[in-house]
mmCIF file with all atom_site columns, C-alpha atoms in Angstrom:
data_model
loop_
_atom_site.group_PDB
_atom_site.id
_atom_site.type_symbol
_atom_site.label_atom_id
_atom_site.label_alt_id
_atom_site.label_comp_id
_atom_site.label_asym_id
_atom_site.label_entity_id
_atom_site.label_seq_id
_atom_site.pdbx_PDB_ins_code
_atom_site.Cartn_x
_atom_site.Cartn_y
_atom_site.Cartn_z
_atom_site.occupancy
_atom_site.B_iso_or_equiv
_atom_site.pdbx_formal_charge
_atom_site.auth_seq_id
_atom_site.auth_comp_id
_atom_site.auth_asym_id
_atom_site.auth_atom_id
_atom_site.pdbx_PDB_model_num
ATOM 1   C CA . MET A 1 1   ? -67.139 38.396 79.724 1.00 45.00 ? 1   MET A CA 1
ATOM 2   C CA . THR A 1 2   ? -63.070 39.222 80.251 1.00 53.00 ? 2   THR A CA 1
ATOM 3   C CA . LEU A 1 3   ? -62.708 41.438 77.326 1.00 71.00 ? 3   LEU A CA 1
ATOM 4   C CA . MET A 1 4   ? -59.181 40.490 75.439 1.00 83.00 ? 4   MET A CA 1
ATOM 5   C CA . GLU A 1 5   ? -56.506 43.281 74.738 1.00 81.00 ? 5   GLU A CA 1
ATOM 6   C CA . SER A 1 6   ? -57.600 43.830 71.151 1.00 87.00 ? 6   SER A CA 1
ATOM 7   C CA . GLY A 1 7   ? -61.452 44.222 72.215 1.00 91.00 ? 7   GLY A CA 1
ATOM 8   C CA . GLU A 1 8   ? -60.346 47.125 75.021 1.00 92.00 ? 8   GLU A CA 1
ATOM 9   C CA . ASP A 1 9   ? -58.517 48.462 72.101 1.00 92.00 ? 9   ASP A CA 1
ATOM 10  C CA . TYR A 1 10  ? -60.976 48.585 70.021 1.00 95.00 ? 10  TYR A CA 1
ATOM 11  C CA . LEU A 1 11  ? -63.392 50.561 72.602 1.00 96.00 ? 11  LEU A CA 1
ATOM 12  C CA . GLU A 1 12  ? -61.032 52.982 73.474 1.00 95.00 ? 12  GLU A CA 1
ATOM 13  C CA . ARG A 1 13  ? -60.323 53.666 69.461 1.00 95.00 ? 13  ARG A CA 1
ATOM 14  C CA . ILE A 1 14  ? -64.116 54.134 68.922 1.00 97.00 ? 14  ILE A CA 1
ATOM 15  C CA . LEU A 1 15  ? -64.199 56.121 71.985 1.00 97.00 ? 15  LEU A CA 1
ATOM 16  C CA . MET A 1 16  ? -61.614 58.921 70.894 1.00 95.00 ? 16  MET A CA 1
ATOM 17  C CA . LEU A 1 17  ? -63.189 58.866 67.367 1.00 96.00 ? 17  LEU A CA 1
ATOM 18  C CA . GLN A 1 18  ? -66.351 59.561 68.912 1.00 95.00 ? 18  GLN A CA 1
ATOM 19  C CA . GLU A 1 19  ? -64.649 62.595 70.515 1.00 94.00 ? 19  GLU A CA 1
ATOM 20  C CA . LYS A 1 20  ? -62.907 63.752 67.049 1.00 94.00 ? 20  LYS A CA 1
ATOM 21  C CA . ASN A 1 21  ? -65.518 63.215 64.794 1.00 93.00 ? 21  ASN A CA 1
ATOM 22  C CA . GLY A 1 22  ? -69.146 62.608 66.739 1.00 92.00 ? 22  GLY A CA 1
ATOM 23  C CA . VAL A 1 23  ? -69.852 59.649 64.473 1.00 94.00 ? 23  VAL A CA 1
ATOM 24  C CA . VAL A 1 24  ? -68.130 56.228 63.748 1.00 97.00 ? 24  VAL A CA 1
ATOM 25  C CA . HIS A 1 25  ? -68.139 53.842 61.252 1.00 97.00 ? 25  HIS A CA 1
ATOM 26  C CA . SER A 1 26  ? -66.387 50.526 60.879 1.00 96.00 ? 26  SER A CA 1
ATOM 27  C CA . ILE A 1 27  ? -64.123 52.179 57.969 1.00 96.00 ? 27  ILE A CA 1
ATOM 28  C CA . ASP A 1 28  ? -62.951 54.654 60.394 1.00 96.00 ? 28  ASP A CA 1
ATOM 29  C CA . ILE A 1 29  ? -61.992 52.225 62.908 1.00 96.00 ? 29  ILE A CA 1
ATOM 30  C CA . ALA A 1 30  ? -59.803 50.124 60.345 1.00 96.00 ? 30  ALA A CA 1
ATOM 31  C CA . LYS A 1 31  ? -58.246 53.412 59.209 1.00 96.00 ? 31  LYS A CA 1
ATOM 32  C CA . ALA A 1 32  ? -57.386 54.394 62.698 1.00 94.00 ? 32  ALA A CA 1
ATOM 33  C CA . LEU A 1 33  ? -56.180 51.589 63.791 1.00 92.00 ? 33  LEU A CA 1
ATOM 34  C CA . LYS A 1 34  ? -54.514 50.414 60.446 1.00 92.00 ? 34  LYS A CA 1
ATOM 35  C CA . VAL A 1 35  ? -56.166 46.729 60.160 1.00 94.00 ? 35  VAL A CA 1
ATOM 36  C CA . SER A 1 36  ? -58.064 45.354 57.764 1.00 95.00 ? 36  SER A CA 1
ATOM 37  C CA . LYS A 1 37  ? -62.222 46.051 57.321 1.00 94.00 ? 37  LYS A CA 1
ATOM 38  C CA . PRO A 1 38  ? -62.772 42.230 57.550 1.00 95.00 ? 38  PRO A CA 1
ATOM 39  C CA . SER A 1 39  ? -60.683 42.074 60.838 1.00 94.00 ? 39  SER A CA 1
ATOM 40  C CA . VAL A 1 40  ? -62.575 45.530 62.138 1.00 96.00 ? 40  VAL A CA 1
ATOM 41  C CA . SER A 1 41  ? -66.196 43.176 61.272 1.00 95.00 ? 41  SER A CA 1
ATOM 42  C CA . VAL A 1 42  ? -65.373 40.311 63.114 1.00 95.00 ? 42  VAL A CA 1
ATOM 43  C CA . ALA A 1 43  ? -64.479 42.431 66.360 1.00 95.00 ? 43  ALA A CA 1
ATOM 44  C CA . MET A 1 44  ? -67.007 44.580 66.080 1.00 96.00 ? 44  MET A CA 1
ATOM 45  C CA . LYS A 1 45  ? -69.375 41.620 66.083 1.00 96.00 ? 45  LYS A CA 1
ATOM 46  C CA . LYS A 1 46  ? -68.032 40.117 68.966 1.00 95.00 ? 46  LYS A CA 1
ATOM 47  C CA . LEU A 1 47  ? -68.294 43.384 70.868 1.00 97.00 ? 47  LEU A CA 1
ATOM 48  C CA . ARG A 1 48  ? -71.934 43.993 69.684 1.00 96.00 ? 48  ARG A CA 1
ATOM 49  C CA . GLU A 1 49  ? -72.558 40.222 70.933 1.00 95.00 ? 49  GLU A CA 1
ATOM 50  C CA . ASN A 1 50  ? -71.090 41.309 74.272 1.00 95.00 ? 50  ASN A CA 1
ATOM 51  C CA . GLY A 1 51  ? -73.285 44.089 74.792 1.00 96.00 ? 51  GLY A CA 1
ATOM 52  C CA . TYR A 1 52  ? -70.140 46.797 74.497 1.00 97.00 ? 52  TYR A CA 1
ATOM 53  C CA . ILE A 1 53  ? -71.808 48.376 71.214 1.00 97.00 ? 53  ILE A CA 1
ATOM 54  C CA . ILE A 1 54  ? -74.483 49.243 69.168 1.00 97.00 ? 54  ILE A CA 1
ATOM 55  C CA . PHE A 1 55  ? -75.231 49.891 65.628 1.00 96.00 ? 55  PHE A CA 1
ATOM 56  C CA . ASN A 1 56  ? -77.495 52.611 64.911 1.00 95.00 ? 56  ASN A CA 1
ATOM 57  C CA . ASP A 1 57  ? -79.598 52.409 61.323 1.00 94.00 ? 57  ASP A CA 1
ATOM 58  C CA . ASP A 1 58  ? -77.031 54.260 59.508 1.00 94.00 ? 58  ASP A CA 1
ATOM 59  C CA . GLU A 1 59  ? -74.334 51.455 61.019 1.00 93.00 ? 59  GLU A CA 1
ATOM 60  C CA . SER A 1 60  ? -72.595 54.013 62.797 1.00 96.00 ? 60  SER A CA 1
ATOM 61  C CA . ILE A 1 61  ? -71.229 52.510 65.961 1.00 97.00 ? 61  ILE A CA 1
ATOM 62  C CA . VAL A 1 62  ? -72.149 53.927 69.387 1.00 96.00 ? 62  VAL A CA 1
ATOM 63  C CA . LEU A 1 63  ? -70.949 52.493 73.020 1.00 97.00 ? 63  LEU A CA 1
ATOM 64  C CA . THR A 1 64  ? -73.057 51.520 75.045 1.00 97.00 ? 64  THR A CA 1
ATOM 65  C CA . GLU A 1 65  ? -72.755 52.461 79.038 1.00 97.00 ? 65  GLU A CA 1
ATOM 66  C CA . SER A 1 66  ? -70.586 48.758 79.478 1.00 96.00 ? 66  SER A CA 1
ATOM 67  C CA . GLY A 1 67  ? -68.866 50.071 76.629 1.00 97.00 ? 67  GLY A CA 1
ATOM 68  C CA . LEU A 1 68  ? -68.285 53.411 77.294 1.00 97.00 ? 68  LEU A CA 1
ATOM 69  C CA . GLU A 1 69  ? -67.036 52.230 81.085 1.00 96.00 ? 69  GLU A CA 1
ATOM 70  C CA . VAL A 1 70  ? -64.330 49.948 79.604 1.00 94.00 ? 70  VAL A CA 1
ATOM 71  C CA . ALA A 1 71  ? -63.042 52.729 76.818 1.00 96.00 ? 71  ALA A CA 1
ATOM 72  C CA . LYS A 1 72  ? -63.006 55.451 79.155 1.00 96.00 ? 72  LYS A CA 1
ATOM 73  C CA . THR A 1 73  ? -60.834 53.067 81.882 1.00 93.00 ? 73  THR A CA 1
ATOM 74  C CA . ILE A 1 74  ? -58.315 52.307 79.071 1.00 93.00 ? 74  ILE A CA 1
ATOM 75  C CA . TYR A 1 75  ? -58.208 56.203 77.794 1.00 94.00 ? 75  TYR A CA 1
ATOM 76  C CA . GLU A 1 76  ? -57.351 57.253 80.735 1.00 94.00 ? 76  GLU A CA 1
ATOM 77  C CA . ARG A 1 77  ? -54.962 54.902 81.726 1.00 94.00 ? 77  ARG A CA 1
ATOM 78  C CA . HIS A 1 78  ? -53.248 55.537 78.138 1.00 93.00 ? 78  HIS A CA 1
ATOM 79  C CA . ARG A 1 79  ? -53.286 59.250 78.556 1.00 93.00 ? 79  ARG A CA 1
ATOM 80  C CA . VAL A 1 80  ? -51.842 59.297 82.193 1.00 94.00 ? 80  VAL A CA 1
ATOM 81  C CA . LEU A 1 81  ? -49.345 56.629 81.361 1.00 95.00 ? 81  LEU A CA 1
ATOM 82  C CA . THR A 1 82  ? -47.869 58.476 78.524 1.00 95.00 ? 82  THR A CA 1
ATOM 83  C CA . ARG A 1 83  ? -47.890 61.748 79.861 1.00 94.00 ? 83  ARG A CA 1
ATOM 84  C CA . LEU A 1 84  ? -45.926 60.297 82.770 1.00 94.00 ? 84  LEU A CA 1
ATOM 85  C CA . ILE A 1 85  ? -43.206 58.454 80.331 1.00 95.00 ? 85  ILE A CA 1
ATOM 86  C CA . ILE A 1 86  ? -42.827 61.481 78.449 1.00 95.00 ? 86  ILE A CA 1
ATOM 87  C CA . LYS A 1 87  ? -41.977 63.181 81.614 1.00 92.00 ? 87  LYS A CA 1
ATOM 88  C CA . LEU A 1 88  ? -39.295 60.371 82.309 1.00 92.00 ? 88  LEU A CA 1
ATOM 89  C CA . GLY A 1 89  ? -37.272 61.772 78.906 1.00 95.00 ? 89  GLY A CA 1
ATOM 90  C CA . ILE A 1 90  ? -38.924 59.486 76.442 1.00 97.00 ? 90  ILE A CA 1
ATOM 91  C CA . ASP A 1 91  ? -39.837 61.008 72.952 1.00 97.00 ? 91  ASP A CA 1
ATOM 92  C CA . GLU A 1 92  ? -43.920 61.016 72.331 1.00 96.00 ? 92  GLU A CA 1
ATOM 93  C CA . GLU A 1 93  ? -44.093 58.115 70.157 1.00 95.00 ? 93  GLU A CA 1
ATOM 94  C CA . THR A 1 94  ? -42.518 55.754 71.962 1.00 96.00 ? 94  THR A CA 1
ATOM 95  C CA . ALA A 1 95  ? -44.330 56.663 75.307 1.00 96.00 ? 95  ALA A CA 1
ATOM 96  C CA . GLU A 1 96  ? -47.490 56.102 72.959 1.00 92.00 ? 96  GLU A CA 1
ATOM 97  C CA . ARG A 1 97  ? -46.687 53.011 71.764 1.00 91.00 ? 97  ARG A CA 1
ATOM 98  C CA . ASP A 1 98  ? -45.178 51.834 75.776 1.00 94.00 ? 98  ASP A CA 1
ATOM 99  C CA . ALA A 1 99  ? -48.365 53.454 76.993 1.00 94.00 ? 99  ALA A CA 1
ATOM 100 C CA . CYS A 1 100 ? -50.585 50.979 74.819 1.00 89.00 ? 100 CYS A CA 1
ATOM 101 C CA . LYS A 1 101 ? -48.784 47.842 75.978 1.00 89.00 ? 101 LYS A CA 1
ATOM 102 C CA . ILE A 1 102 ? -48.830 48.987 79.520 1.00 91.00 ? 102 ILE A CA 1
ATOM 103 C CA . GLU A 1 103 ? -52.548 49.796 79.946 1.00 89.00 ? 103 GLU A CA 1
ATOM 104 C CA . HIS A 1 104 ? -54.374 46.563 79.688 1.00 86.00 ? 104 HIS A CA 1
ATOM 105 C CA . ASP A 1 105 ? -51.867 44.978 82.259 1.00 88.00 ? 105 ASP A CA 1
ATOM 106 C CA . LEU A 1 106 ? -51.536 47.211 85.237 1.00 90.00 ? 106 LEU A CA 1
ATOM 107 C CA . SER A 1 107 ? -53.847 46.276 88.337 1.00 92.00 ? 107 SER A CA 1
ATOM 108 C CA . PRO A 1 108 ? -56.087 48.931 89.478 1.00 92.00 ? 108 PRO A CA 1
ATOM 109 C CA . GLU A 1 109 ? -53.623 49.724 92.782 1.00 95.00 ? 109 GLU A CA 1
ATOM 110 C CA . THR A 1 110 ? -51.008 50.280 90.704 1.00 94.00 ? 110 THR A CA 1
ATOM 111 C CA . PHE A 1 111 ? -52.609 52.328 87.920 1.00 93.00 ? 111 PHE A CA 1
ATOM 112 C CA . GLU A 1 112 ? -54.183 54.503 90.833 1.00 93.00 ? 112 GLU A CA 1
ATOM 113 C CA . ALA A 1 113 ? -50.407 54.831 92.328 1.00 94.00 ? 113 ALA A CA 1
ATOM 114 C CA . LEU A 1 114 ? -49.053 56.053 89.176 1.00 92.00 ? 114 LEU A CA 1
ATOM 115 C CA . LYS A 1 115 ? -51.662 58.212 88.573 1.00 91.00 ? 115 LYS A CA 1
ATOM 116 C CA . ARG A 1 116 ? -51.119 59.712 92.087 1.00 92.00 ? 116 ARG A CA 1
ATOM 117 C CA . TYR A 1 117 ? -47.394 60.367 91.646 1.00 91.00 ? 117 TYR A CA 1
ATOM 118 C CA . TYR A 1 118 ? -47.830 62.126 88.299 1.00 86.00 ? 118 TYR A CA 1
ATOM 119 C CA . ASP A 1 119 ? -50.961 64.171 89.887 1.00 86.00 ? 119 ASP A CA 1
ATOM 120 C CA . LYS A 1 120 ? -47.688 65.190 92.651 1.00 87.00 ? 120 LYS A CA 1
ATOM 121 C CA . GLU A 1 121 ? -44.714 65.266 90.452 1.00 82.00 ? 121 GLU A CA 1
ATOM 122 C CA . SER A 1 122 ? -47.175 67.630 87.980 1.00 80.00 ? 122 SER A CA 1
ATOM 123 C CA . LYS A 1 123 ? -47.923 70.389 90.306 1.00 73.00 ? 123 LYS A CA 1
#
């Protein structure tokens, strides 16, 4: 299954919330993404059906191996692109917003080239 941009955003946010809070519930995702709880429920159902997340007995959400792989990839892209855009002189809020738009559409080759460039320029 090809994951849509919104699905990638949900997986990335689950990872971020897990790193911050340890445990993630649907309400945490809704608050973080500023979307309705029903929207999160629909997205979580799709992600669960496609093997990206599981629900624990306490209704907490956990990334599966494939979900974690996607989340880590998108989160890395987000962090690198945000830092690169800030380095270009753009304010942090705008850089965050723009990185979120760009992170889904770059080819792996272009992202790796941007990452190498950022790493070289940051030394």
